[in-house]
XYZ file of C-alpha atoms in Angstrom:
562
model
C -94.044 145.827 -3.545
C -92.108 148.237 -5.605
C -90.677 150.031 -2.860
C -89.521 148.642 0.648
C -87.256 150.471 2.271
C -89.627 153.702 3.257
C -88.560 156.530 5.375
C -90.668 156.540 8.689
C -92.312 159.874 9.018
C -89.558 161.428 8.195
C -91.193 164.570 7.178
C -93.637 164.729 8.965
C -92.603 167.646 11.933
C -95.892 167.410 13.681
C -95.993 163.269 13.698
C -92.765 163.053 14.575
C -93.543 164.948 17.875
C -96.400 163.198 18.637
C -94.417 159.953 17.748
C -91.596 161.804 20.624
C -94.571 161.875 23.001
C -95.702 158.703 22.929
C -92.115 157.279 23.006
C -91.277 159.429 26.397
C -94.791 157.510 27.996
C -92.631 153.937 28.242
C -91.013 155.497 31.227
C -93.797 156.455 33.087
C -92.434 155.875 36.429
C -90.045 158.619 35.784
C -93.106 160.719 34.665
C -94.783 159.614 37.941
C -91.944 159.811 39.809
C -91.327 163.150 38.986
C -94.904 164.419 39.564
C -94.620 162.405 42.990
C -91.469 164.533 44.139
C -93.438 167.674 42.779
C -96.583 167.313 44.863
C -94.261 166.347 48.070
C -92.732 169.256 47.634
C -95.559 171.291 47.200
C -97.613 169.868 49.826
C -94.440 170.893 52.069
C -94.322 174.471 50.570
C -98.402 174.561 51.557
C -97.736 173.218 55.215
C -94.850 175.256 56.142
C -95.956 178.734 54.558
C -99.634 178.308 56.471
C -97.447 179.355 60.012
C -96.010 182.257 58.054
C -97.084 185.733 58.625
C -96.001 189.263 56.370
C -96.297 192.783 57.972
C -95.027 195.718 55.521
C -93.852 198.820 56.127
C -93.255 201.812 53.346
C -90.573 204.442 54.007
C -89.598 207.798 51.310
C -86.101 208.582 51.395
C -85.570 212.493 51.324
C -81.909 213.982 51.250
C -81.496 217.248 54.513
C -82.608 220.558 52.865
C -83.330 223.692 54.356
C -86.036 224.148 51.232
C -88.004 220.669 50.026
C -89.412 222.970 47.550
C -86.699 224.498 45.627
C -86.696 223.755 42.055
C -83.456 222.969 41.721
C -83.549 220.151 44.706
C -82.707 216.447 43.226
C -83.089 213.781 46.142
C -82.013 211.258 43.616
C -78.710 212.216 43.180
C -78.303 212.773 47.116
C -79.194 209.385 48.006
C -78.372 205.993 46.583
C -81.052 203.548 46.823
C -78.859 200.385 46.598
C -76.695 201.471 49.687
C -79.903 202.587 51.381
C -81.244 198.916 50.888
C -78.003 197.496 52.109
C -78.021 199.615 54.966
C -81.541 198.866 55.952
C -80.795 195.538 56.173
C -77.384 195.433 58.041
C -76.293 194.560 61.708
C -76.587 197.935 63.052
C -80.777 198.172 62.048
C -81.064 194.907 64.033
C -79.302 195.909 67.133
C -81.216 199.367 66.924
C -84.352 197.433 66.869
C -83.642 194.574 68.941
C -82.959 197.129 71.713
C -86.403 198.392 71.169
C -88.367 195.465 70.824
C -86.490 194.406 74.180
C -84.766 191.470 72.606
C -81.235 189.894 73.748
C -78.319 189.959 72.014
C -78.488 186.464 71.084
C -81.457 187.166 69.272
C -79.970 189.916 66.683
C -79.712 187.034 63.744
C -82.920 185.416 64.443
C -84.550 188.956 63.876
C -82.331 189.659 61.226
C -83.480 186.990 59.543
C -86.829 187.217 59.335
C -86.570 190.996 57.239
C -86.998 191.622 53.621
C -86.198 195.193 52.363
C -87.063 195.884 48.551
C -86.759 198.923 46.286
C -89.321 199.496 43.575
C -88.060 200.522 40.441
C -87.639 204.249 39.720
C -88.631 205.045 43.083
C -87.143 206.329 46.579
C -89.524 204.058 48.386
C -88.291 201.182 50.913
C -90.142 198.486 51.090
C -90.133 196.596 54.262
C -91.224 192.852 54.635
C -91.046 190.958 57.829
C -92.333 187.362 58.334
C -92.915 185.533 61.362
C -94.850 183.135 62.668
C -97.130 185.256 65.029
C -98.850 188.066 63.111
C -99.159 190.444 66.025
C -95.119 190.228 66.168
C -94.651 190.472 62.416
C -96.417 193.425 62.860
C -94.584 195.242 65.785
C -90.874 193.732 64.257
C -91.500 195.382 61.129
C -92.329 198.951 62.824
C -89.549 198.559 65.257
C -87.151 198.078 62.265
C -88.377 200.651 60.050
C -87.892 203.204 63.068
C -84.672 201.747 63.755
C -83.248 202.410 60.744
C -85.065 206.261 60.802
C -83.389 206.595 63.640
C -79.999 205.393 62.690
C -79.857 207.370 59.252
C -81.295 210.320 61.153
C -78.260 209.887 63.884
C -75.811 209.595 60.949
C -77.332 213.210 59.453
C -76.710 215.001 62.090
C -73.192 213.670 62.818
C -72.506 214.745 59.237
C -73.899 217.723 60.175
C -72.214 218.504 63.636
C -68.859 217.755 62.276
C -69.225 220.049 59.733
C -70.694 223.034 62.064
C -67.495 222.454 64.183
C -65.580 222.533 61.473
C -66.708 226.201 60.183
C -66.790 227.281 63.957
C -63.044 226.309 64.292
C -62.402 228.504 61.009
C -64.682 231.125 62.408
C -62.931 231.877 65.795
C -59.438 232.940 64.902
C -60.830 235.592 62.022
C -63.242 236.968 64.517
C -60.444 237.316 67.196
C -58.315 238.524 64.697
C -61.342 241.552 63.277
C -61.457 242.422 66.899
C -57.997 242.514 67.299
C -57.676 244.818 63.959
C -60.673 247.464 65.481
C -58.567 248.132 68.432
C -55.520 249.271 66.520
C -57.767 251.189 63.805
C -58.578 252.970 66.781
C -55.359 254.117 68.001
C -53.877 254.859 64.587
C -54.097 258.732 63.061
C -55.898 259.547 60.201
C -53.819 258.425 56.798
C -52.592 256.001 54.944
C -51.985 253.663 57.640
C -54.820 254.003 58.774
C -56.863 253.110 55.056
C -54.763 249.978 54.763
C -55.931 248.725 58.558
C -59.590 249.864 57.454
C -59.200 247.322 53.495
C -57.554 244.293 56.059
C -60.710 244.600 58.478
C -62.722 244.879 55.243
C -61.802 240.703 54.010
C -62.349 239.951 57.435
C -65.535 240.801 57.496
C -66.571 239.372 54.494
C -64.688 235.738 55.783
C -66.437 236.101 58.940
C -69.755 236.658 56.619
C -69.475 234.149 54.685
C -68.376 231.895 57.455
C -70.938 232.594 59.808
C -73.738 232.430 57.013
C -72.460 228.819 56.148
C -73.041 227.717 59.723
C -76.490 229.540 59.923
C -77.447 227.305 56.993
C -76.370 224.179 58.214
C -78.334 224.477 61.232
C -81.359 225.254 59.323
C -81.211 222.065 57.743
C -83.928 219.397 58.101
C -82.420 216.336 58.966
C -85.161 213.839 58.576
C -84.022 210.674 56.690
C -87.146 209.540 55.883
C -91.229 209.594 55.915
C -93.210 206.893 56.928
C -96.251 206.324 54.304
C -98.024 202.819 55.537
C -97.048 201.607 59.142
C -97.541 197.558 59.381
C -100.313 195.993 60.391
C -101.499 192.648 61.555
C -102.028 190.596 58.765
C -105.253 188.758 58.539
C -103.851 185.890 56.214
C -100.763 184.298 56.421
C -98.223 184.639 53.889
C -98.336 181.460 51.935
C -99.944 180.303 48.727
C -101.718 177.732 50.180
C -102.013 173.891 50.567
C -104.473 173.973 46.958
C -102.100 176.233 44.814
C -98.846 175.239 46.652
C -99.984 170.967 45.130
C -101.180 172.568 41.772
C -97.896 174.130 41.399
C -95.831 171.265 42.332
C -97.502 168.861 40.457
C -97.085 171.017 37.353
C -93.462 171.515 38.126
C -93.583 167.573 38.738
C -94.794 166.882 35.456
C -91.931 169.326 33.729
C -89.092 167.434 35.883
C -90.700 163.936 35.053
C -91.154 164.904 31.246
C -87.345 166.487 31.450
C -86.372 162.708 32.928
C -87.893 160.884 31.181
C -86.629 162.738 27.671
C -83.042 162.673 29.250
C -83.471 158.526 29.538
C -85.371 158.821 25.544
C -81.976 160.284 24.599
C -79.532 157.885 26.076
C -81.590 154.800 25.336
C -79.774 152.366 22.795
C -83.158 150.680 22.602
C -85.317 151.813 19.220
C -88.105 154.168 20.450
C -90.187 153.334 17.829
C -90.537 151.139 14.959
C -89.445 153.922 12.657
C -86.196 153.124 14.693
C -86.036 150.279 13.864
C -86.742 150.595 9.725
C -83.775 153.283 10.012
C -81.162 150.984 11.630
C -82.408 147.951 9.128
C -82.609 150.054 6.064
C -85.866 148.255 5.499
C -89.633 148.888 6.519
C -91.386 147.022 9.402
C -93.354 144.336 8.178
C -95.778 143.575 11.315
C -95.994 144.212 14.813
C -97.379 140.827 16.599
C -99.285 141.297 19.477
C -97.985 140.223 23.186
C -97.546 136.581 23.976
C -98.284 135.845 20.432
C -94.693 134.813 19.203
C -94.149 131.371 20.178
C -97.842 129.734 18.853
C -98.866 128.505 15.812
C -101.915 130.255 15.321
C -102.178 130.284 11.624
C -104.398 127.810 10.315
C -105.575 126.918 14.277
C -107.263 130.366 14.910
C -108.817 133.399 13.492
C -107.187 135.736 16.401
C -105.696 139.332 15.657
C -101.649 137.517 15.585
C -102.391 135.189 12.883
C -104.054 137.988 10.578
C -100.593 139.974 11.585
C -98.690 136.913 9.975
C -100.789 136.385 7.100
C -100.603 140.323 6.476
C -96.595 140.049 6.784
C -96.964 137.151 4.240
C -98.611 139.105 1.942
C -96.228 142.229 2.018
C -93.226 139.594 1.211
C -94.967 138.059 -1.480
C -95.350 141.430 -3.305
C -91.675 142.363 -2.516
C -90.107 142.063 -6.478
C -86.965 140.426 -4.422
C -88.538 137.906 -3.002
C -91.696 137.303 -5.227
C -89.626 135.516 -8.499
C -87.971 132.426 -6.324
C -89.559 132.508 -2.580
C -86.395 131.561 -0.807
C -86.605 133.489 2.490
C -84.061 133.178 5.990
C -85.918 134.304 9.208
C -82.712 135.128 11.944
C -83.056 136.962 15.434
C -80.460 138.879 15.923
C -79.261 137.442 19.619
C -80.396 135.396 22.861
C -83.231 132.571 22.081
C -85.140 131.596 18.658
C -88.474 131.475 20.185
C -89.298 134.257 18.063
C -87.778 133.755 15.095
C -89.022 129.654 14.942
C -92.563 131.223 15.601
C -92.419 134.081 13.178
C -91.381 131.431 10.244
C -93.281 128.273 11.018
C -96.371 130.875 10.982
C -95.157 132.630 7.642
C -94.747 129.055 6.156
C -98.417 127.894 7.472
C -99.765 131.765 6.055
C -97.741 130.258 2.455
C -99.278 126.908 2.612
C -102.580 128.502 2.594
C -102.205 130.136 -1.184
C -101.136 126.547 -2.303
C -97.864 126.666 -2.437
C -95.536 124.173 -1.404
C -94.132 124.838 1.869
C -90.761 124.053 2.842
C -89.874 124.467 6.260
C -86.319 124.293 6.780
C -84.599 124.142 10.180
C -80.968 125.362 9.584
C -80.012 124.553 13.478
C -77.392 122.060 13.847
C -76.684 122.669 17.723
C -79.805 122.644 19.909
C -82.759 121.370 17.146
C -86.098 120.987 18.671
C -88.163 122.193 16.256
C -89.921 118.696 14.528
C -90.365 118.002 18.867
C -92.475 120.987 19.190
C -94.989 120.527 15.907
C -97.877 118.424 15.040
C -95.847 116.066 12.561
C -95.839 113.007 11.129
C -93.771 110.906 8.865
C -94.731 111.075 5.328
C -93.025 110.795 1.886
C -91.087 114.188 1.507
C -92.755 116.231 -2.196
C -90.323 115.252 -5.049
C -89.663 119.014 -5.800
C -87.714 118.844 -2.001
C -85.740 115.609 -2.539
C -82.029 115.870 -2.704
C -79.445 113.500 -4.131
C -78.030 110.721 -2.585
C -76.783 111.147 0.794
C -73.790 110.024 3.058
C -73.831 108.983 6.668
C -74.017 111.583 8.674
C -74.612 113.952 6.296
C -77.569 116.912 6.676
C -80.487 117.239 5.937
C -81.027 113.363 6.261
C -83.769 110.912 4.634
C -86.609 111.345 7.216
C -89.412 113.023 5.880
C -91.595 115.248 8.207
C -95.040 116.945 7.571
C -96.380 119.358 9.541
C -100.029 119.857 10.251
C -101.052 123.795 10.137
C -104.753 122.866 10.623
C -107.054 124.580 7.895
C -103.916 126.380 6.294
C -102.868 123.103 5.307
C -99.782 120.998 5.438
C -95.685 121.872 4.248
C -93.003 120.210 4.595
C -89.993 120.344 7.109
C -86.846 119.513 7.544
C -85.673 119.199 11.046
C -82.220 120.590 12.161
C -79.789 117.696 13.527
C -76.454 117.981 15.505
C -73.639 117.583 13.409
C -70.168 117.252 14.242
C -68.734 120.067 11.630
C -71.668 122.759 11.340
C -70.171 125.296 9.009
C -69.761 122.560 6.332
C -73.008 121.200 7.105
C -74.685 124.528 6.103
C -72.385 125.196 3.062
C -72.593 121.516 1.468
C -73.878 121.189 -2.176
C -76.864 118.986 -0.690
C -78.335 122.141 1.232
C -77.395 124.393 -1.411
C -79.724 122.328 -3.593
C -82.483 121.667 -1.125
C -82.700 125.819 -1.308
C -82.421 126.053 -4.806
C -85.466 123.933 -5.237
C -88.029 126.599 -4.150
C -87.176 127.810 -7.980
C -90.477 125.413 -8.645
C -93.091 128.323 -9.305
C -95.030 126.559 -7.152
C -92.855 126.169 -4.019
C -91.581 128.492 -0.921
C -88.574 127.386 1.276
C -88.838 129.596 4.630
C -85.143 128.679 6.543
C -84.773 129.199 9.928
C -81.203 130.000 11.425
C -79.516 130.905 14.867
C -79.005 134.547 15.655
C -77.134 136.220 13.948
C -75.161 137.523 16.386
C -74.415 134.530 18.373
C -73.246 132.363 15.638
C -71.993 132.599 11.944
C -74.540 129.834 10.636
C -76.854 132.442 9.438
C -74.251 134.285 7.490
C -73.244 130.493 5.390
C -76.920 130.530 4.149
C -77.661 134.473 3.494
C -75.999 134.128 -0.201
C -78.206 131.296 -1.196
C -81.623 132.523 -0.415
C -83.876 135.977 -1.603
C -83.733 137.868 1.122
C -83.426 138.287 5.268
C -86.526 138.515 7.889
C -85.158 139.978 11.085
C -87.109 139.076 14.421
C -86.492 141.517 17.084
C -87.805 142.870 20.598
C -87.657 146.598 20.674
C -87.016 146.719 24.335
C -83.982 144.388 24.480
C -82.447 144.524 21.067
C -79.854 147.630 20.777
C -79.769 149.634 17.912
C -76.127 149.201 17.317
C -77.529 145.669 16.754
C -79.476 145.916 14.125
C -77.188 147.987 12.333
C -74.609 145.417 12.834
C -76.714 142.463 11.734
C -77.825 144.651 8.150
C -73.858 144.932 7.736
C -73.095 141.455 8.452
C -76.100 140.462 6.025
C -74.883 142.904 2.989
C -71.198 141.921 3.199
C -72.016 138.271 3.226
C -74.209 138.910 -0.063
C -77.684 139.106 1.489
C -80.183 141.724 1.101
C -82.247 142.697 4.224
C -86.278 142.547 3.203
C -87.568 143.896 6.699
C -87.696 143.371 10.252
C -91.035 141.971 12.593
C -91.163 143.341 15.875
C -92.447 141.647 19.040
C -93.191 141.867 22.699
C -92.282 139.204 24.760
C -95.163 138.122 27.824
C -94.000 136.202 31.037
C -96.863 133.473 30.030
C -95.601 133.027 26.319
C -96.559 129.449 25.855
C -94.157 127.897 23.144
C -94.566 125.951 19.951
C -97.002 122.818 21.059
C -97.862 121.043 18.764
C -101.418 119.368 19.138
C -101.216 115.904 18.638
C -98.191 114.129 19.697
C -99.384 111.007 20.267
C -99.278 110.697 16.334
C -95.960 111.102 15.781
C -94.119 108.028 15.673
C -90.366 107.700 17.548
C -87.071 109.026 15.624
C -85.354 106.519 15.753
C -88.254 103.972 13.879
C -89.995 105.100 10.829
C -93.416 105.776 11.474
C -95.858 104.474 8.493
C -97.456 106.696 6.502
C -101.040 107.499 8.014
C -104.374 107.089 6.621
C -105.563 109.481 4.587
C -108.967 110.552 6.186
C -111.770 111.705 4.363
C -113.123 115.085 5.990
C -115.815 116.878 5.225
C -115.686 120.038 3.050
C -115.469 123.076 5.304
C -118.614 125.180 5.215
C -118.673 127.898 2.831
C -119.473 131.357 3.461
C -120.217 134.514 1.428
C -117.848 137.479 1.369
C -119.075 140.124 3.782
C -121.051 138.337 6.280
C -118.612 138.519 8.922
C -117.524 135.079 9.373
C -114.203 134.914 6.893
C -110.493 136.427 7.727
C -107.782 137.927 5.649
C -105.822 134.881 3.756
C -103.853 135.079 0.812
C -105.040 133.532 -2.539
C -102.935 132.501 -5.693
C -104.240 134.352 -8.712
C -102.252 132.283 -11.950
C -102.229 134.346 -15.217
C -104.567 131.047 -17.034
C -107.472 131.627 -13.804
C -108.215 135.339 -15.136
């Protein structure tokens, strides 16, 4: 495998989206949630708007004239349609119609409340809206407040208007007095040039009293109506609402938006990895496998043809076409916190998915504070392969003279070495013996698979990262952080290590843990069991290539076979 560490769609736009999509669907109860809210609230909208009635009412503004059709007339400039609104819908409407529609005072807000006045666009139209419960007095509330506010804006007119005749009527009474005043002395004054200046003084009072007079005469001509009625309100037939059908269509789609929006909100804040392209990014290495659920804590390879243990034989054969770990097979399988279920599973499977190419398998448990492993596998005592012996060895010392086989069914058999408390762990792990138990997997024919303690719990992993090919990390997407992993891929390259992937997992409630199958064969620790009998069994049924009944297993090709 030339190249490992493989951007994850990274340039892919439209994969990347649907990989976005699929990654907002793990929080579906926000998505249903949502949706749930949306349909309450539309099923509210539907119930509540089917008691709701509209009657409209259409009104033209027109400014007074004494000529609606003069050219030059401009209503639009007389009136302004925003005040107009405004007025329509103040106090003073309500009161007008409230008195009308024989209503209390108490009741001026409640009918206030109920009216909708609207302007259309380039228009001098008033648009009138009144809901209510009772279409019959929708109806007559609307036409009592459209006449209300005729009336009011008619009332206001003529005000306008009165003040302004009494205005010209006040200027117009002291020059008539004062004309008549001025015709009396004309007529007692002789003929000269008295009399001419008299005649030019009545002369401008004429023409003020003209003018004046001709003012007023206009002003009374004026039409004072504020407004025409074009569409009076009727019952309505239908009530106002959209409906209990559209009103839980459009909820549900609104419910779907604010679930989608939640649920991308929690995407964004997640320190989880949404994906396993996630997790390649955080590694700096590709993905290896993704095991089914529940399948992390058997031994299936060798025991089963099931879809986990072609998932560890296909991880198998991706490392053993990695150029970093192909030359000496020395591989360290670490979780990166909490229990090593996982991590035990993922590498006494990888070792059984070696064993079956022929290699020698060395299984090597590098836990020194809660082993359990050679408790939890089909074992037995045997004679440990001379390429895995050691030197001499002190009391006390790690790994220790008992041999251990482990059964992996039709995969075969490797080796292990079980992890043993220890009083000083650190020196334990970085001893000469276990540097040289590791360095014997340099045997073409041999593959040491070491399990360690996370990585983040405890240091042990780190004393052992130097001394083998590369680093498997074993990780559950939903409870690892990605902080983690990019923490664990630092610790590993400044210790010396090089990362060669990551497996990812899911984790079942009924996960049943490493059994092994026969435990009555394994003898106590603390006697030596004797070797057992070698027993002759029969030579497993072949079968041809392509008639169904074979699985994926990795072969040993040497260069002398071709």
């Amino acid at each position: 495998m030339n190249e490992t560490h493989v951007p994850v769609r990274g340039e892919d736009e439209p994969e990347q989206l649907r990989e976005q999509f699929r990654q907002l669907l793990r929080y579906r109860w926000l998505i249903g949630g949502g949706i749930g809210i949306g349909l309450l609230s539309g099923a509210w909208l539907g119930v509540t708007g089917a008691d709701s009635y509209a009657a409209t009412t259409d009104i033209v503004l027109r400014a007074p004239t004494s000529d609606p059709f003069a050219p030059t007339l401009s209503s639009d400039k007389a009136l302004n349609m925003g005040s107009e609104r405004q007025t329509a819908l103040s106090r003073s409407v309500a009161e007008g119609a409230a008195k009308r529609l024989k209503m209390g005072p108490g009741q001026v807000d409640q009918l206030q409340h109920g009216l909708q006045v609207t302007n259309p666009p380039q228009t001098l139209v008033l648009h009138f809206t009144y809901n209510a419960s009772d279409p019959k007095e929708a109806a007559r509330r609307a036409n009592a407040l459209t006449r209300s506010y005729i009336e009011m804006r008619k009332d206001q007119w003529e005000s306008v208007r009165d003040s302004m005749l009494k205005s010209l009527q006040d200027q117009l009474n002291p020059v008539a007095k004062q004309n008549d005043e001025l015709s009396q002395r004309i007529k007692q004054l002789p003929d000269g040039s008295a009399a001419d200046s008299a005649y030019a003084v009545q002369a401008n009072l004429l023409n003020r009293i003209t003018d004046l007079r001709s003012k007023i005469t206009s002003l009374k001509a004026l039409d004072m109506t504020p407004a025409n009625v074009i569409r009076n309100a009727t019952v309505p037939s239908s009530s106002d609402g959209p409906g209990l059908p559209l009103s839980l269509g459009l909820g549900g789609l609104v419910g779907v938006g604010l679930g989608l929006l939640g649920a991308w909100v929690r995407l964004v804040f997640d320190p989880a990895p949404r994906s396993a392209g996630d997790v390649a990014r955080a590694v700096r290495g590709p993905v290896l496998g993704a095991l089914p659920r529940g399948s992390a804590g058997t031994l299936v390879v060798g025991h089963t043809d099931s879809r986990a243990a072609e998932e560890y034989r296909s991880i198998a054969f991706r490392l053993a076409y990695d150029e970093r770990f192909a030359d000496r097979r020395r591989l360290l399988v670490v979780a990166p916190r909490g229990s090593m279920e996982s991590s035990v599973a993922v590498a006494v499977n990888l070792a059984a998915s070696f064993a079956e190419t022929g290699k020698n398998v060395l299984l090597v448990e590098a836990d020194l504070r809660t082993p359990s492993l050679s408790e939890r596998l089909d074992v037995t005592s045997a004679s440990r392969p001379r390429w895995s012996r050691s030197g001499e060895q002190a009391e006390g010392e790690w790994p220790s003279r008992g041999q251990l086989m482990v059964d992996a069914g039709e995969s075969g058999a490797f080796g292990l070495v079980p992890g043993e408390r220890v009083r000083n762990v650190p020196r334990a792990l970085t001893s000469a013996r276990t540097t040289r138990l590791i360095a014997e997997a340099d045997d073409p024919d041999a593959t040491v698979v070491v399990v360690a303690p996370p990585v983040l719990a405890y240091a042990d992993a780190l004393a052992l990262v130097d001394r083998v090919d590369g680093v498997l990390i074993v990780c559950d997407p939903r409870t690892v952080h990605r902080s983690d992993l990019t923490r664990i891929r630092e610790l590993i390259v400044g210790a010396g290590g090089t990362v060669l992937g990551a497996v990812t997992h899911s984790d079942s409630r009924g996960r049943t843990p490493v059994v092994r199958r026969g435990s009555a064969r394994r003898a106590p620790k603390s006697q030596p069991a004797p070797a057992p009998e070698r027993v002759n069994t029969p030579e497993p049924e072949r079968h041809f290539d392509g008639d169904g009944s074979d699985t994926v297993a990795l072969r040993t090709v040497r260069s002398g076979d071709r």
